[in-house]
mmCIF file of N, CA, C and O in Angstrom:
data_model
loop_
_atom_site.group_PDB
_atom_site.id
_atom_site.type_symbol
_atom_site.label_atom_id
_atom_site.label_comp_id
_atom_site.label_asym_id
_atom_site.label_seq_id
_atom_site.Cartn_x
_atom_site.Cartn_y
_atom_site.Cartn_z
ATOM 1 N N UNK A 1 28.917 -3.301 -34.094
ATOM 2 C CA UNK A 1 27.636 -2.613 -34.183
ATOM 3 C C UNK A 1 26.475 -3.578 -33.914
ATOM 4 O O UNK A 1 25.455 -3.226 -33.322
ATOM 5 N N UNK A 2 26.712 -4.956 -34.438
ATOM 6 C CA UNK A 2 25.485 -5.791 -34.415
ATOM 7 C C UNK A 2 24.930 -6.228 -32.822
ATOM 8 O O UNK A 2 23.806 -6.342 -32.334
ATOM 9 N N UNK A 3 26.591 -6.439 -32.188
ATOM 10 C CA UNK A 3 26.762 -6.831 -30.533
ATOM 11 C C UNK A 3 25.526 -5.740 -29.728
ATOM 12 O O UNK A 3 24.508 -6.141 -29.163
ATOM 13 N N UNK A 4 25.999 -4.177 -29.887
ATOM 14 C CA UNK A 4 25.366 -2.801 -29.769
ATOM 15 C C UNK A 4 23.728 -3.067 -29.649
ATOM 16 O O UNK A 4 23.067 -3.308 -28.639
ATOM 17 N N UNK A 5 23.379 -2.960 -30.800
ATOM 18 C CA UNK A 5 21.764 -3.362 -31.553
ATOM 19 C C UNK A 5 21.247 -4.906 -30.762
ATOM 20 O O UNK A 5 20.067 -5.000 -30.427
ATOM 21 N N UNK A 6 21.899 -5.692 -30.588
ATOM 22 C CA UNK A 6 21.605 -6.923 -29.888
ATOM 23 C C UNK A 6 21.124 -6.665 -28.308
ATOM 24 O O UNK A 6 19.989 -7.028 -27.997
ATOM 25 N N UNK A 7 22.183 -5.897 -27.085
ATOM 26 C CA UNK A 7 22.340 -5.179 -25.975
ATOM 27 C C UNK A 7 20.943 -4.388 -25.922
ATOM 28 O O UNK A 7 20.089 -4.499 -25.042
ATOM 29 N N UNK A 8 20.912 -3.804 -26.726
ATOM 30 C CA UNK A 8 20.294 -2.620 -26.717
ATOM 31 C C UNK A 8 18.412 -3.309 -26.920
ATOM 32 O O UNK A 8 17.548 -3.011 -26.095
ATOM 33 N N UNK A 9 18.188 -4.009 -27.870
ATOM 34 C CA UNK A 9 17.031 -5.197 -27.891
ATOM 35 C C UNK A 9 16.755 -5.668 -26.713
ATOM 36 O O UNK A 9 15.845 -5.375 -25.937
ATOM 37 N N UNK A 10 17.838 -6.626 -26.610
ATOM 38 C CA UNK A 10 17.613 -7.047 -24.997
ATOM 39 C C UNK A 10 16.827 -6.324 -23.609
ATOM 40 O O UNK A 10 16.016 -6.770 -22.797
ATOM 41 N N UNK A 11 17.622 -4.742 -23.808
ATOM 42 C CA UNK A 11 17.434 -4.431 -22.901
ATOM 43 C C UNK A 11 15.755 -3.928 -22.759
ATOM 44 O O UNK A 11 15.014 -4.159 -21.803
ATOM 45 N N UNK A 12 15.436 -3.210 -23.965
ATOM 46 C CA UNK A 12 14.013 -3.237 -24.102
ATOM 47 C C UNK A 12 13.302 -4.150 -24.145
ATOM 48 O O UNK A 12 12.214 -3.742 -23.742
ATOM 49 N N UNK A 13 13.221 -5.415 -24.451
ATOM 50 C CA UNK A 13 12.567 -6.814 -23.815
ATOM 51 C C UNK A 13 12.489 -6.920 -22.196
ATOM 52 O O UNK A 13 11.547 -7.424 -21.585
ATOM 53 N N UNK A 14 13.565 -6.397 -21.659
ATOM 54 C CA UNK A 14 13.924 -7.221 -19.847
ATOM 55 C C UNK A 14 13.002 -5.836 -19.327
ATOM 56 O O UNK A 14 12.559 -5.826 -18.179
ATOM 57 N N UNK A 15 12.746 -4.631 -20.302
ATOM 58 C CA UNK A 15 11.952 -3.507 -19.617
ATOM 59 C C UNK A 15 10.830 -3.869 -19.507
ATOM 60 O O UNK A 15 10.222 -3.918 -18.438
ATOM 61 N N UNK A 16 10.408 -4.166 -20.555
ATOM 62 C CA UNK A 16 8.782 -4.649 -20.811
ATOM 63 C C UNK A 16 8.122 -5.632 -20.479
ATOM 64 O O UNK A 16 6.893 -5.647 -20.413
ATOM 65 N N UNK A 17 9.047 -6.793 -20.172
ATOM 66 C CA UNK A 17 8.888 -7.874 -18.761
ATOM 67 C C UNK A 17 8.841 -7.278 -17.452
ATOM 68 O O UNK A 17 7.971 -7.596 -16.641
ATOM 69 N N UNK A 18 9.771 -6.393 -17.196
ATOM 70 C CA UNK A 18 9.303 -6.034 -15.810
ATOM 71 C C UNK A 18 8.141 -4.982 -15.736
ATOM 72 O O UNK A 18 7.550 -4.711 -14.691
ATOM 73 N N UNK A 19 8.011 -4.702 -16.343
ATOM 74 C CA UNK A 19 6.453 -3.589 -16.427
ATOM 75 C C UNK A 19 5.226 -3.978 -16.677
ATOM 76 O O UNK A 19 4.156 -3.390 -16.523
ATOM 77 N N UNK A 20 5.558 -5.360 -17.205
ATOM 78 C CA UNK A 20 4.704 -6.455 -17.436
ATOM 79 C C UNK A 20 4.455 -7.120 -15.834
ATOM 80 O O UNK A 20 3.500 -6.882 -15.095
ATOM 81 N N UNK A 21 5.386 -7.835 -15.621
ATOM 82 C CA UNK A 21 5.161 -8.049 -13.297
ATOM 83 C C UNK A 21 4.730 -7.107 -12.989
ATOM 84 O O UNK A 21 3.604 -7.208 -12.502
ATOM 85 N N UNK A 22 5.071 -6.303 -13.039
ATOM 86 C CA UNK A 22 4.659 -4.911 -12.073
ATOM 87 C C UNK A 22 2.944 -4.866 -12.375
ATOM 88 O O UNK A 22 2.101 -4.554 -11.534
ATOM 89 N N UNK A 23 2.761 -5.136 -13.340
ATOM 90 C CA UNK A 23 1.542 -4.662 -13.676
ATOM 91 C C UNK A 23 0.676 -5.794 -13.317
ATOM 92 O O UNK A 23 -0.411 -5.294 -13.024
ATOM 93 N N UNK A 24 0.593 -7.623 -13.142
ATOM 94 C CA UNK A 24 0.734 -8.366 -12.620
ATOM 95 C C UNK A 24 0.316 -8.356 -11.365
ATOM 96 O O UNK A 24 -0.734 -8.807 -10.906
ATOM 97 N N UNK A 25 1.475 -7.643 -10.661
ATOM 98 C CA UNK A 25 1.216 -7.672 -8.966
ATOM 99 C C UNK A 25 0.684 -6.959 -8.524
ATOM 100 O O UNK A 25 0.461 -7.014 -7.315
ATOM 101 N N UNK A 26 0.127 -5.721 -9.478
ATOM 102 C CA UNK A 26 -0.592 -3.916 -9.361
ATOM 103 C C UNK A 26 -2.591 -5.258 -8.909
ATOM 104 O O UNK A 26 -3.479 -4.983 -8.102
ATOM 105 N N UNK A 27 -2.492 -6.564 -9.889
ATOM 106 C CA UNK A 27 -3.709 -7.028 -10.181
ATOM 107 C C UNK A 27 -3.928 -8.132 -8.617
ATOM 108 O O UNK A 27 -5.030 -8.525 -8.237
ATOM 109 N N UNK A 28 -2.853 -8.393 -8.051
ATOM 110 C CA UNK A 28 -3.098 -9.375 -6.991
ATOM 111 C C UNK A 28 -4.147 -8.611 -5.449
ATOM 112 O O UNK A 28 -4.344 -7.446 -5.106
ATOM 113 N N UNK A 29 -4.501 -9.652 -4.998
ATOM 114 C CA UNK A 29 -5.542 -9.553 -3.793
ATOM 115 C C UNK A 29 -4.169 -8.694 -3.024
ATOM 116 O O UNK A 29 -2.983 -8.634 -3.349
ATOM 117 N N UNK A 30 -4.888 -8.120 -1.943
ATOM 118 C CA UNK A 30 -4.096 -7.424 -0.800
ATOM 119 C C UNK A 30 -4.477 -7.978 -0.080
ATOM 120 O O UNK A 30 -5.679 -8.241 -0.088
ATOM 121 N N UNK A 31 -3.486 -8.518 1.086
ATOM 122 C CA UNK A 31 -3.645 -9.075 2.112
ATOM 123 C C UNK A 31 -3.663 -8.499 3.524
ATOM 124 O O UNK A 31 -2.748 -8.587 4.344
ATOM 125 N N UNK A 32 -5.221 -7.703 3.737
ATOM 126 C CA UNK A 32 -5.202 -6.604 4.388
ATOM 127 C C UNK A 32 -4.401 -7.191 5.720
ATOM 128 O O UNK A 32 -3.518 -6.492 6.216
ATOM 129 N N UNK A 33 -4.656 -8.218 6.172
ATOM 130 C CA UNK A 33 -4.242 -8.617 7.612
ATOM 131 C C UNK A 33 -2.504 -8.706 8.264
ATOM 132 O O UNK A 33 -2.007 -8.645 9.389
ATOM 133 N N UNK A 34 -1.942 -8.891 6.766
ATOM 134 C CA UNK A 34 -0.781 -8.901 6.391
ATOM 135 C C UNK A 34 -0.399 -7.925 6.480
ATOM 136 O O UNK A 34 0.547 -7.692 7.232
ATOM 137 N N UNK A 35 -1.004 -6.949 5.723
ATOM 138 C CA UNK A 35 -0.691 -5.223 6.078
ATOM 139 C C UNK A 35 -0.405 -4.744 7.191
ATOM 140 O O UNK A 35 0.625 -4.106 7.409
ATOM 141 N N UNK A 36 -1.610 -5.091 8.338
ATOM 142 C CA UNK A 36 -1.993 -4.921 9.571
ATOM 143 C C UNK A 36 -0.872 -4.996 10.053
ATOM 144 O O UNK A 36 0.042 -4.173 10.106
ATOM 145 N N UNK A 37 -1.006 -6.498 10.578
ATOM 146 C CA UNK A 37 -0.016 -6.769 11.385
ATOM 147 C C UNK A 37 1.939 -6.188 11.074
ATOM 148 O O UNK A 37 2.902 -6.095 11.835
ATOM 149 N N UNK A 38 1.759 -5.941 9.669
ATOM 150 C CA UNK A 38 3.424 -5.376 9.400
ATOM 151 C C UNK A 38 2.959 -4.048 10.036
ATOM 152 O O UNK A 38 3.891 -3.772 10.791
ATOM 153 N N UNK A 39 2.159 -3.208 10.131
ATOM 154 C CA UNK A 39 2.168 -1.967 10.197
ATOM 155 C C UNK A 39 1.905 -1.903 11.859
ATOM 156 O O UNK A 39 1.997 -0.814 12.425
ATOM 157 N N UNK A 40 1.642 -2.874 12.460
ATOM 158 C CA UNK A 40 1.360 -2.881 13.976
ATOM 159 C C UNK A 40 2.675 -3.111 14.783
ATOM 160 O O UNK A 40 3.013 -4.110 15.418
ATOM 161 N N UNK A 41 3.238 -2.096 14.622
ATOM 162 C CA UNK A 41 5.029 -2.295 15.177
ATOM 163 C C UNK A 41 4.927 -3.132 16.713
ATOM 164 O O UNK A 41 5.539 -4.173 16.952
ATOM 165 N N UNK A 42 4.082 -2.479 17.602
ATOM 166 C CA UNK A 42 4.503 -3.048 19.101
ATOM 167 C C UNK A 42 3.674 -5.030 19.226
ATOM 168 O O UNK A 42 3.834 -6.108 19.799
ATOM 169 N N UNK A 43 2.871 -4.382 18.295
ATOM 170 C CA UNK A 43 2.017 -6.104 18.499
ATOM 171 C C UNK A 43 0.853 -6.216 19.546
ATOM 172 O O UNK A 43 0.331 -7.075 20.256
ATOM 173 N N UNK A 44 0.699 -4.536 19.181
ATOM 174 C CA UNK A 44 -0.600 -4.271 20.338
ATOM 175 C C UNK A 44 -2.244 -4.967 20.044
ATOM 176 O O UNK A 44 -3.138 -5.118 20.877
ATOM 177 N N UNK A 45 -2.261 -5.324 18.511
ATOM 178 C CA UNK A 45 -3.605 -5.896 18.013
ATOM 179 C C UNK A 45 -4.123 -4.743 17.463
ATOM 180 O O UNK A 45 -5.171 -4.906 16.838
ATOM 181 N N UNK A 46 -3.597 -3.411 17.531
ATOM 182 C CA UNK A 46 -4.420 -2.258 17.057
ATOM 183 C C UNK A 46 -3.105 -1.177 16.492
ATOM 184 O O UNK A 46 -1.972 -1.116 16.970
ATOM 185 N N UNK A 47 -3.601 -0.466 15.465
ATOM 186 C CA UNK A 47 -2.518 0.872 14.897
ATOM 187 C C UNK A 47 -3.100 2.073 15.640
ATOM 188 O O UNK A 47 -4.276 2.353 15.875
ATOM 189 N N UNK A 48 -2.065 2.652 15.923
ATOM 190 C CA UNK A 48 -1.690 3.939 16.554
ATOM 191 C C UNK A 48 -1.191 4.904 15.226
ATOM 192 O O UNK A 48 -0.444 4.531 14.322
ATOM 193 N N UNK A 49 -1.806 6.216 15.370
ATOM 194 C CA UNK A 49 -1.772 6.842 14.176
ATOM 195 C C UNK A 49 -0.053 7.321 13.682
ATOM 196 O O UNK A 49 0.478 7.945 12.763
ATOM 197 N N UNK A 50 0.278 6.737 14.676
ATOM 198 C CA UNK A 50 2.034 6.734 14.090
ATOM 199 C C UNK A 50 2.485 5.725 13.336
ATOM 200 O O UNK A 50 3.284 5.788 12.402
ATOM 201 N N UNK A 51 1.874 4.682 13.834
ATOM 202 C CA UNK A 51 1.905 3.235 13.314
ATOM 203 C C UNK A 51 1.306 3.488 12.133
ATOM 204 O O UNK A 51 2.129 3.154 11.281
ATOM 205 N N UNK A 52 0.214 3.942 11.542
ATOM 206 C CA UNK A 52 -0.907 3.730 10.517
ATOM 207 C C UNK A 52 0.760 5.356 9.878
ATOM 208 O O UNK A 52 1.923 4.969 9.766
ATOM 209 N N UNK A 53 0.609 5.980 9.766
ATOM 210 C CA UNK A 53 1.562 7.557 8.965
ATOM 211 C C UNK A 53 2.877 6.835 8.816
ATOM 212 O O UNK A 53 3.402 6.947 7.707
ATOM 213 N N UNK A 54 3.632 5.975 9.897
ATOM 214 C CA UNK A 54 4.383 5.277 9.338
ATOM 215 C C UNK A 54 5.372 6.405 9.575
ATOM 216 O O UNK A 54 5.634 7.104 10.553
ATOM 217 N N UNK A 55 6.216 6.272 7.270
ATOM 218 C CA UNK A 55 7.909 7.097 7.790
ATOM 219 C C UNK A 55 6.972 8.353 6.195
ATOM 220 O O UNK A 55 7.578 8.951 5.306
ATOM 221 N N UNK A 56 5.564 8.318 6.416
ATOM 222 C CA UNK A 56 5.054 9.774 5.077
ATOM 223 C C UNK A 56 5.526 10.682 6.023
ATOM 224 O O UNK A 56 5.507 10.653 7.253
ATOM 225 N N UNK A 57 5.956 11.497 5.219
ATOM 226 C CA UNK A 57 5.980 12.920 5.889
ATOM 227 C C UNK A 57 5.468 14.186 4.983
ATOM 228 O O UNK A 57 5.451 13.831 3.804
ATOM 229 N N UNK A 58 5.157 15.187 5.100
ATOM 230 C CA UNK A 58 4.622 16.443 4.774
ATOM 231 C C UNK A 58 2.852 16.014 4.550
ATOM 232 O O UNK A 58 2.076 15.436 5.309
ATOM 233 N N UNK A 59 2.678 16.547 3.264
ATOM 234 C CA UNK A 59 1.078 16.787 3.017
ATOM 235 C C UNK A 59 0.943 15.226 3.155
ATOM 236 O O UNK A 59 0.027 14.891 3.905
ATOM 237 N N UNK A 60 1.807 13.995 2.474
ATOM 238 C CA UNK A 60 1.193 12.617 2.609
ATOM 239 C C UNK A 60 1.040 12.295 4.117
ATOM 240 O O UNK A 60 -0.049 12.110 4.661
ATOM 241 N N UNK A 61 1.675 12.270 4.444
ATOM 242 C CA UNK A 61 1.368 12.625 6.579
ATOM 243 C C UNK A 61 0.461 12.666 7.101
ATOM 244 O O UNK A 61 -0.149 11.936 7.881
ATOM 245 N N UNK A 62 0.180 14.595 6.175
ATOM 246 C CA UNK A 62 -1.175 15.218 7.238
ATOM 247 C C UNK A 62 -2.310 14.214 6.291
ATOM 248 O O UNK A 62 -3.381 13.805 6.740
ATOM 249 N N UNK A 63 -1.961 14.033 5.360
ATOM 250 C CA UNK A 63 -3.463 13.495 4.530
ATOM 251 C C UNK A 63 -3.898 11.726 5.276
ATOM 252 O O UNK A 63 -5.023 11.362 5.618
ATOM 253 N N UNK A 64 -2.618 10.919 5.347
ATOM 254 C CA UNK A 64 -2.763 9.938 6.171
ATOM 255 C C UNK A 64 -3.188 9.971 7.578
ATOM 256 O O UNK A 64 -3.905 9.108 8.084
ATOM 257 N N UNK A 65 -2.729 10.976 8.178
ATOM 258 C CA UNK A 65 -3.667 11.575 9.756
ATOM 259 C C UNK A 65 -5.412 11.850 9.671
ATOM 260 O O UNK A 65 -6.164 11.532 10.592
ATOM 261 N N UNK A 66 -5.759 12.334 8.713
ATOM 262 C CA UNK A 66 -6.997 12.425 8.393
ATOM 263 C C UNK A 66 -7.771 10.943 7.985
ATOM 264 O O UNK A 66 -8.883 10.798 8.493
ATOM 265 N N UNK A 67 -7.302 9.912 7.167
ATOM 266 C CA UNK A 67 -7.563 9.302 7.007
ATOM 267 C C UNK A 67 -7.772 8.432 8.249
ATOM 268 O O UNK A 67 -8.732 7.666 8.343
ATOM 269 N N UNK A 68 -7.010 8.550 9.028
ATOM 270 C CA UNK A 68 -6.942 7.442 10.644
ATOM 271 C C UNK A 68 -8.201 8.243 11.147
ATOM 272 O O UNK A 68 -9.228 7.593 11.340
ATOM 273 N N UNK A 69 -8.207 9.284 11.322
ATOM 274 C CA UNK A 69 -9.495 10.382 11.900
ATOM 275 C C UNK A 69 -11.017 9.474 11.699
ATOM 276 O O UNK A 69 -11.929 8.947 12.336
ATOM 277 N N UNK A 70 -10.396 9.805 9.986
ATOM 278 C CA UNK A 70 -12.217 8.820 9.702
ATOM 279 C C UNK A 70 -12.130 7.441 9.873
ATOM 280 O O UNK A 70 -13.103 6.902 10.401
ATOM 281 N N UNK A 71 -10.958 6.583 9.468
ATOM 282 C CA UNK A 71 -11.371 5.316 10.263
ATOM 283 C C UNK A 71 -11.738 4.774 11.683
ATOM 284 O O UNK A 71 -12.257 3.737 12.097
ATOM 285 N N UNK A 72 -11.189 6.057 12.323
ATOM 286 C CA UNK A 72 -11.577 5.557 13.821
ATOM 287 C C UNK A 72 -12.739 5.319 14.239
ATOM 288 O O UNK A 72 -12.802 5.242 15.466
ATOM 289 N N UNK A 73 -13.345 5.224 13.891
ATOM 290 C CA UNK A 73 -15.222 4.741 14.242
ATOM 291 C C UNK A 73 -15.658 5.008 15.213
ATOM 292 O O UNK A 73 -16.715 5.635 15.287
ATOM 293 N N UNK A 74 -14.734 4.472 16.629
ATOM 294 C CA UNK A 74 -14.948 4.503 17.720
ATOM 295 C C UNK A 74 -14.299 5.718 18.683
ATOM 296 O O UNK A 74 -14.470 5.616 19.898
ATOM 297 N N UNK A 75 -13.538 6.896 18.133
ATOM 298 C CA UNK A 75 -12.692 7.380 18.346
ATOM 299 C C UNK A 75 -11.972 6.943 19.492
ATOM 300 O O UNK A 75 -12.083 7.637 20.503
ATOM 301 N N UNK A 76 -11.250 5.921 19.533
ATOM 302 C CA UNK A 76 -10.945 5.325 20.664
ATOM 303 C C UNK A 76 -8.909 5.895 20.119
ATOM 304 O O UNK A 76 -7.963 5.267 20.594
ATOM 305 N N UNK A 77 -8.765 6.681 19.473
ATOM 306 C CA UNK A 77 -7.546 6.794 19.337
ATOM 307 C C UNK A 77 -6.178 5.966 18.440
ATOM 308 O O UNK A 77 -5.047 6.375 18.176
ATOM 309 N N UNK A 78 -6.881 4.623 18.128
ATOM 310 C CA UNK A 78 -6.793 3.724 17.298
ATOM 311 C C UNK A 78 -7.295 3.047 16.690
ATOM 312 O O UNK A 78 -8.508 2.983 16.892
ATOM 313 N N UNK A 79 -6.822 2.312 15.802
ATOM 314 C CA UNK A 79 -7.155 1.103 14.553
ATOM 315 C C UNK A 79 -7.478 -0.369 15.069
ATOM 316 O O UNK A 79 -6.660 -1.152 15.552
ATOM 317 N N UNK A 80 -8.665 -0.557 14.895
ATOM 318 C CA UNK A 80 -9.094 -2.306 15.189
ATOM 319 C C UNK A 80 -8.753 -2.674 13.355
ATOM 320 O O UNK A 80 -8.803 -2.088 12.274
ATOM 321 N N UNK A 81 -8.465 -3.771 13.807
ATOM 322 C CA UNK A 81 -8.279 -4.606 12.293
ATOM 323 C C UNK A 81 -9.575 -4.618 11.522
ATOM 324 O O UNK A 81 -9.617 -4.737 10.298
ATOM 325 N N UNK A 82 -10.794 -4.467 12.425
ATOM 326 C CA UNK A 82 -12.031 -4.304 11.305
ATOM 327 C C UNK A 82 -12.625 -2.904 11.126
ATOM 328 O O UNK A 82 -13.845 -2.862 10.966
ATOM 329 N N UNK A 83 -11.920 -1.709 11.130
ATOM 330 C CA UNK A 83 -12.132 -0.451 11.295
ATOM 331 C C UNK A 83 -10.574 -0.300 10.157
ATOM 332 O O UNK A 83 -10.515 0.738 9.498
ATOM 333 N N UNK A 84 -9.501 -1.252 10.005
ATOM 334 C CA UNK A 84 -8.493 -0.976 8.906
ATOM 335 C C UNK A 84 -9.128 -1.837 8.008
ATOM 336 O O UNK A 84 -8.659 -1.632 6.889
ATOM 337 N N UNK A 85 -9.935 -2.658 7.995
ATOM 338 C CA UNK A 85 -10.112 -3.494 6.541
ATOM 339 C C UNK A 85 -11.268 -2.729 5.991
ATOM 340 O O UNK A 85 -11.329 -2.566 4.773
ATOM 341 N N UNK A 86 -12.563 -2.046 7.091
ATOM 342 C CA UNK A 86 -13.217 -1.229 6.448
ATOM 343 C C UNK A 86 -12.377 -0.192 5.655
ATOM 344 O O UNK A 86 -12.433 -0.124 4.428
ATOM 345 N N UNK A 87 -11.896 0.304 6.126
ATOM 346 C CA UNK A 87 -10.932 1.455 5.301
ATOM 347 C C UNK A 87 -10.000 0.893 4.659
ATOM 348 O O UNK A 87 -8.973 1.571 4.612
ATOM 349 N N UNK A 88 -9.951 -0.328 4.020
ATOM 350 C CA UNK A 88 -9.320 -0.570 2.800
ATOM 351 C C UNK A 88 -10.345 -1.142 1.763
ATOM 352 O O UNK A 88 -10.142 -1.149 0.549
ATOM 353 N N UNK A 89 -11.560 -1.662 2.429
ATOM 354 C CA UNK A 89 -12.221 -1.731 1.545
ATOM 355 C C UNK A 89 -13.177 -0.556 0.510
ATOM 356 O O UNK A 89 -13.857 -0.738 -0.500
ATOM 357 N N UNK A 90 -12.887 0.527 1.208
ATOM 358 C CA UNK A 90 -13.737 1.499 0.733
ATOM 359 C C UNK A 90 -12.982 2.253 -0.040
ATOM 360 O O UNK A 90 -13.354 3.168 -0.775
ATOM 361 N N UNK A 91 -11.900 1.849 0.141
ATOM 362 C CA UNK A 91 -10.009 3.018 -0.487
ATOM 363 C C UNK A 91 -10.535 2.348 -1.568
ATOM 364 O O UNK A 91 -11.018 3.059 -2.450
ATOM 365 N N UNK A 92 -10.573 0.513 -1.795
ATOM 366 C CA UNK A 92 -10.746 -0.304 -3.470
ATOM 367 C C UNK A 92 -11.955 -0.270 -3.935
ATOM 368 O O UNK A 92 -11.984 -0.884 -5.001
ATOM 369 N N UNK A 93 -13.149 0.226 -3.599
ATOM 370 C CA UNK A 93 -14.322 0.528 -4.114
ATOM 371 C C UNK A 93 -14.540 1.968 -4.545
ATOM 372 O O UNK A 93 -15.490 2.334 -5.237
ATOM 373 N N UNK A 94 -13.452 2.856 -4.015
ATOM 374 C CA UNK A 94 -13.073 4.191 -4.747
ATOM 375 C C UNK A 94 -12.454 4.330 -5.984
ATOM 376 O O UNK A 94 -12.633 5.112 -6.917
ATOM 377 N N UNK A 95 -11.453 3.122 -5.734
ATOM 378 C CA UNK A 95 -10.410 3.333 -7.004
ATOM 379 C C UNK A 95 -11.018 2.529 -8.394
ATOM 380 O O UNK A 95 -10.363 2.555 -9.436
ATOM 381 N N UNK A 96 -12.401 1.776 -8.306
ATOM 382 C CA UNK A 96 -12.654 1.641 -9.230
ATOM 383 C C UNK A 96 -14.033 2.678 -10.117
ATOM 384 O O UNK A 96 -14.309 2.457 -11.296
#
């Protein structure tokens, strides 16, 4: 029984450490450029609204399609890296 109660401690400690990181890395800088470029599949210098929607599908999709809409500034059909950092900077000045 004591082994049981010991396991069982443990395991609620190793939870609350990881929810503890999580919460941690929820606090770190985003590295919009980093983003960018992972999300820029061909290596064109710019996202294509397939590139930017990615693998969302249904309402997160259509809602991410809208979002490319208003970042496009230029409606040039795509994402300049300073037309995606505007639109991440305004996503983190929302969320606070």
């Amino acid at each position: 029984m004591r082994n049981w109660m010991t396991i069982v401690a443990a395991a609620v400690v190793l939870v609350g450490a990881a929810n503890f990181v999580k919460a941690e890395d929820a606090k770190k800088p985003v590295d919009v450029e980093a983003v960018f470029k992972h999300k820029d599949t061909n290596g064109d210098g710019k996202l294509s609204v397939e590139e930017f929607v990615g693998k969302l599908t249904g309402e997160k999709a259509d809602k991410a399609k809208e979002r490319f809409t208003k970042l496009d500034k230029d409606g040039d059909g795509s994402l300049s890296l300073d037309e995606f950092k505007a639109g991440m900077e305004h996503a983190k000045k929302a969320e606070k």
